[in-house]
Short mmCIF file of C-alpha atoms in Angstrom, two decimals:
data_model
loop_
_atom_site.label_atom_id
_atom_site.label_comp_id
_atom_site.label_asym_id
_atom_site.label_seq_id
_atom_site.Cartn_x
_atom_site.Cartn_y
_atom_site.Cartn_z
CA ASN F 1 5.05 23.67 -1.48
CA ALA F 2 3.26 26.46 0.35
CA GLY F 3 2.37 23.99 3.40
CA VAL F 4 0.11 25.96 5.98
CA THR F 5 -0.84 29.67 4.99
CA GLN F 6 -2.25 31.92 7.44
CA THR F 7 -3.85 35.20 6.90
CA PRO F 8 -3.78 38.01 8.03
CA LYS F 9 0.05 38.30 9.51
CA PHE F 10 -0.83 41.20 11.55
CA GLN F 11 -3.90 42.64 12.92
CA VAL F 12 -5.12 45.26 15.21
CA LEU F 13 -8.78 45.39 16.70
CA LYS F 14 -10.64 47.45 19.17
CA THR F 15 -12.29 45.69 22.07
CA GLY F 16 -15.63 44.37 20.87
CA GLN F 17 -14.76 43.94 17.08
CA SER F 18 -15.04 40.65 15.30
CA MET F 19 -12.57 39.19 12.97
CA THR F 20 -11.69 35.91 11.32
CA LEU F 21 -8.37 34.25 11.02
CA GLN F 22 -7.85 32.25 7.58
CA CYS F 23 -5.70 29.09 7.41
CA ALA F 24 -5.12 26.81 4.46
CA GLN F 25 -3.11 23.67 3.90
CA ASP F 26 -2.19 22.29 0.66
CA MET F 27 -0.75 18.88 1.91
CA ASN F 28 -3.93 16.89 1.89
CA HIS F 29 -3.82 16.47 5.81
CA ASN F 30 -6.88 15.46 7.50
CA SER F 31 -6.31 17.35 10.81
CA MET F 32 -5.96 21.06 11.29
CA TYR F 33 -5.50 22.94 14.55
CA TRP F 34 -5.37 26.53 15.90
CA TYR F 35 -2.99 27.40 18.74
CA ARG F 36 -2.29 30.70 20.65
CA GLN F 37 1.20 31.28 22.21
CA ASP F 38 1.63 33.90 24.91
CA PRO F 39 4.89 34.75 26.58
CA GLY F 40 5.42 32.33 29.66
CA MET F 41 2.41 30.32 28.65
CA GLY F 42 3.68 28.43 25.80
CA LEU F 43 1.49 27.09 22.99
CA ARG F 44 -2.00 26.34 23.92
CA LEU F 45 -4.77 24.46 21.78
CA ILE F 46 -7.73 26.63 20.94
CA TYR F 47 -9.77 24.28 18.78
CA TYR F 48 -8.84 21.40 16.49
CA SER F 49 -10.31 19.42 13.62
CA ALA F 50 -9.59 15.93 13.26
CA SER F 51 -11.30 15.57 9.95
CA GLU F 52 -13.53 17.58 7.48
CA GLY F 53 -16.71 18.14 9.06
CA THR F 54 -15.72 17.79 12.87
CA THR F 55 -14.40 20.20 15.23
CA ASP F 56 -13.64 19.95 18.96
CA LYS F 57 -12.65 22.03 21.73
CA GLY F 58 -9.11 22.36 23.04
CA GLU F 59 -7.45 23.71 26.07
CA VAL F 60 -8.68 27.37 25.93
CA PRO F 61 -11.78 27.59 23.44
CA ASN F 62 -13.72 30.35 25.26
CA GLY F 63 -14.20 33.38 23.00
CA TYR F 64 -13.28 31.55 19.90
CA ASN F 65 -15.32 29.71 17.19
CA VAL F 66 -13.87 27.83 14.14
CA SER F 67 -15.04 26.52 10.81
CA ARG F 68 -13.83 23.48 8.77
CA LEU F 69 -14.86 24.91 5.62
CA ASN F 70 -13.45 21.96 3.56
CA LYS F 71 -10.31 19.54 4.01
CA ARG F 72 -7.98 22.45 3.05
CA GLU F 73 -9.29 25.26 5.18
CA PHE F 74 -9.84 25.92 8.97
CA SER F 75 -10.93 29.54 10.17
CA LEU F 76 -11.00 30.77 13.59
CA ARG F 77 -13.32 33.61 14.44
CA LEU F 78 -13.43 36.16 17.17
CA GLU F 79 -16.75 37.31 17.61
CA SER F 80 -16.27 40.33 20.13
CA ALA F 81 -12.39 40.47 20.70
CA ALA F 82 -11.10 41.17 24.16
CA PRO F 83 -7.71 42.32 25.22
CA SER F 84 -7.14 38.91 26.74
CA GLN F 85 -7.04 37.53 23.16
CA THR F 86 -3.87 39.68 22.26
CA SER F 87 -1.63 36.83 21.06
CA VAL F 88 0.06 35.12 18.18
CA TYR F 89 -1.95 32.57 16.59
CA PHE F 90 -0.47 29.65 14.75
CA CYS F 91 -2.36 27.32 12.51
CA ALA F 92 -1.13 23.80 11.89
CA SER F 93 -2.15 20.52 10.15
CA SER F 94 -1.21 16.92 10.45
CA SER F 95 -1.94 13.76 8.14
CA THR F 96 -2.93 11.46 11.00
CA THR F 97 -4.84 11.67 14.31
CA GLY F 98 -5.56 8.93 16.75
CA SER F 99 -2.25 7.48 15.84
CA SER F 100 0.03 8.03 19.06
CA GLY F 101 3.42 8.91 18.14
CA ALA F 102 2.91 9.79 14.49
CA ASN F 103 1.21 13.15 14.79
CA VAL F 104 3.81 15.58 13.25
CA LEU F 105 2.42 19.15 12.99
CA THR F 106 3.27 21.53 9.99
CA PHE F 107 2.71 25.16 11.27
CA GLY F 108 1.74 28.34 9.45
CA ALA F 109 4.06 31.44 10.11
CA GLY F 110 1.60 32.85 12.49
CA SER F 111 -0.89 35.84 12.96
CA ARG F 112 0.07 38.43 15.39
CA LEU F 113 -3.19 39.96 17.03
CA THR F 114 -3.32 42.95 18.99
CA VAL F 115 -6.77 43.89 20.91
CA LEU F 116 -6.99 47.48 22.29
CA SER E 1 -3.70 16.31 32.63
CA GLN E 2 -0.50 15.95 31.19
CA GLU E 3 2.15 18.75 31.53
CA LEU E 4 5.33 19.12 30.00
CA GLU E 5 8.11 21.09 31.83
CA GLN E 6 11.12 22.45 30.01
CA SER E 7 14.44 23.53 31.47
CA PRO E 8 16.20 25.59 31.32
CA GLN E 9 13.81 28.70 30.22
CA SER E 10 16.46 30.46 28.60
CA LEU E 11 20.13 29.62 27.67
CA ILE E 12 23.00 31.94 26.53
CA VAL E 13 26.02 29.81 25.16
CA GLN E 14 29.30 30.89 23.42
CA GLU E 15 29.48 29.72 19.94
CA GLY E 16 31.13 26.32 19.62
CA LYS E 17 29.96 25.37 23.02
CA ASN E 18 27.62 22.27 23.94
CA LEU E 19 24.18 22.55 25.58
CA THR E 20 21.42 20.54 26.60
CA ILE E 21 17.69 21.20 27.04
CA ASN E 22 15.58 19.08 28.96
CA CYS E 23 11.79 18.12 28.66
CA THR E 24 9.95 16.29 31.58
CA SER E 25 6.68 14.98 31.43
CA SER E 26 4.08 14.39 33.98
CA LYS E 27 2.86 11.25 32.61
CA THR E 28 4.32 8.40 30.37
CA LEU E 29 5.10 9.97 26.76
CA TYR E 30 3.91 7.90 23.86
CA GLY E 31 5.13 10.49 21.24
CA LEU E 32 7.75 13.27 21.98
CA TYR E 33 8.28 15.77 19.60
CA TRP E 34 10.95 18.68 19.14
CA TYR E 35 10.43 21.75 17.35
CA LYS E 36 12.39 24.72 16.68
CA GLN E 37 11.14 28.24 16.33
CA LYS E 38 13.01 31.26 15.02
CA TYR E 39 11.96 34.48 16.18
CA GLY E 40 8.78 35.97 14.78
CA GLU E 41 8.06 32.64 12.85
CA GLY E 42 6.26 29.25 12.93
CA LEU E 43 7.63 26.01 14.36
CA ILE E 44 9.62 23.71 12.33
CA PHE E 45 9.51 20.01 13.03
CA LEU E 46 13.06 18.79 14.22
CA MET E 47 12.69 15.00 15.61
CA MET E 48 10.23 12.50 16.89
CA LEU E 49 10.78 9.95 19.65
CA GLN E 50 8.44 7.05 20.42
CA LYS E 51 10.62 4.18 22.08
CA GLY E 52 12.00 3.97 25.45
CA GLY E 53 15.73 4.76 25.19
CA GLU E 54 15.48 5.91 21.46
CA GLU E 55 17.94 8.40 20.31
CA LYS E 56 18.01 10.28 16.94
CA SER E 57 20.41 12.81 15.33
CA HIS E 58 20.27 15.39 12.75
CA GLU E 59 23.38 17.22 11.70
CA LYS E 60 24.85 18.45 15.41
CA ILE E 61 21.39 17.72 17.14
CA THR E 62 20.71 14.70 19.06
CA ALA E 63 17.47 13.94 21.03
CA LYS E 64 16.94 11.23 23.35
CA LEU E 65 14.22 9.56 25.31
CA ASP E 66 14.63 8.04 28.49
CA GLU E 67 13.79 4.32 29.15
CA LYS E 68 10.66 5.18 31.56
CA LYS E 69 9.60 7.33 28.60
CA GLN E 70 9.12 10.49 31.02
CA GLN E 71 11.96 12.88 29.90
CA SER E 72 13.58 13.68 26.66
CA SER E 73 16.80 15.70 26.07
CA LEU E 74 17.89 17.78 23.30
CA HIS E 75 21.77 18.00 22.91
CA ILE E 76 23.38 20.56 20.35
CA THR E 77 27.27 20.00 20.02
CA ALA E 78 29.41 22.72 18.87
CA SER E 79 26.58 25.34 18.92
CA GLN E 80 26.35 28.01 16.13
CA PRO E 81 24.56 31.10 15.67
CA SER E 82 22.11 29.41 13.20
CA HIS E 83 21.11 27.19 16.38
CA ALA E 84 19.50 30.03 17.97
CA GLY E 85 15.96 30.33 18.64
CA ILE E 86 13.01 28.73 20.76
CA TYR E 87 12.98 25.03 21.24
CA LEU E 88 9.73 23.51 22.05
CA CYS E 89 8.83 19.78 23.25
CA GLY E 90 5.51 18.53 22.35
CA ALA E 91 3.80 15.20 23.41
CA ASP E 92 0.64 13.22 22.29
CA SER E 93 -2.11 14.45 24.49
CA ASN E 94 -5.93 13.71 24.92
CA TYR E 95 -8.76 16.43 24.66
CA GLY E 96 -12.29 15.21 24.97
CA GLY E 97 -11.43 11.70 24.40
CA SER E 98 -9.81 12.26 21.11
CA GLN E 99 -5.93 11.72 20.35
CA GLY E 100 -3.84 13.40 17.96
CA ASN E 101 -3.48 16.60 19.58
CA LEU E 102 -0.14 17.87 20.86
CA ILE E 103 0.63 19.80 24.19
CA PHE E 104 3.67 21.77 24.29
CA GLY E 105 6.23 22.72 27.01
CA LYS E 106 6.81 26.55 27.31
CA GLY E 107 9.96 26.66 25.46
CA THR E 108 13.44 27.17 25.91
CA LYS E 109 14.94 30.38 24.22
CA LEU E 110 18.63 29.89 23.09
CA SER E 111 20.67 32.49 22.27
CA VAL E 112 24.29 31.68 20.84
CA LYS E 113 27.11 34.54 20.94
CA PRO E 114 29.53 34.54 18.18
#
């Protein structure tokens, strides 16, 4: 099983450039998430999608857009990259949402983004 | 909003030693999750705790949730180099009225010296 697949693994951008991080899961999960991980800040939720066709903001959504293309795919777009968006981005999925205590996330391997 | 505080931030132990990592919540925990992250990789799920006083073990790792459901501990017995990594606790949170999203502590970096 591939689980959660993210692309690209590494990317270097110049300030103002745009890019899209792709994420796909093959576990038939309903919910998908984008987190960013920064030193000293831990993991912070950017956006999530509880089910196909819905998306909601997380803790740090500014500067990002998302698209839940279908049940398998959830993309994260940076329209105009800024140095503050230099981070490691993780996509995750889970089979349940709204059921407290039963939200085990499966994570992708991460995408390391550097904005110069 | 709910916050998770992990301690210590980093830990260096000699192989074979026991260690404990703590995770304290500012609010009652309704679901507490432990994950491990190897350097440069994604997070791997370890265990989930839901009930006050609950304890779970997997191999040499034991996780507990206190009776008040505001603190969890992760204990590793006879540590090995394979235990090295970053341990993160996560808890169910509530963003925009929707449940099902985890918030995370900042992680504890564990190094095990052979």
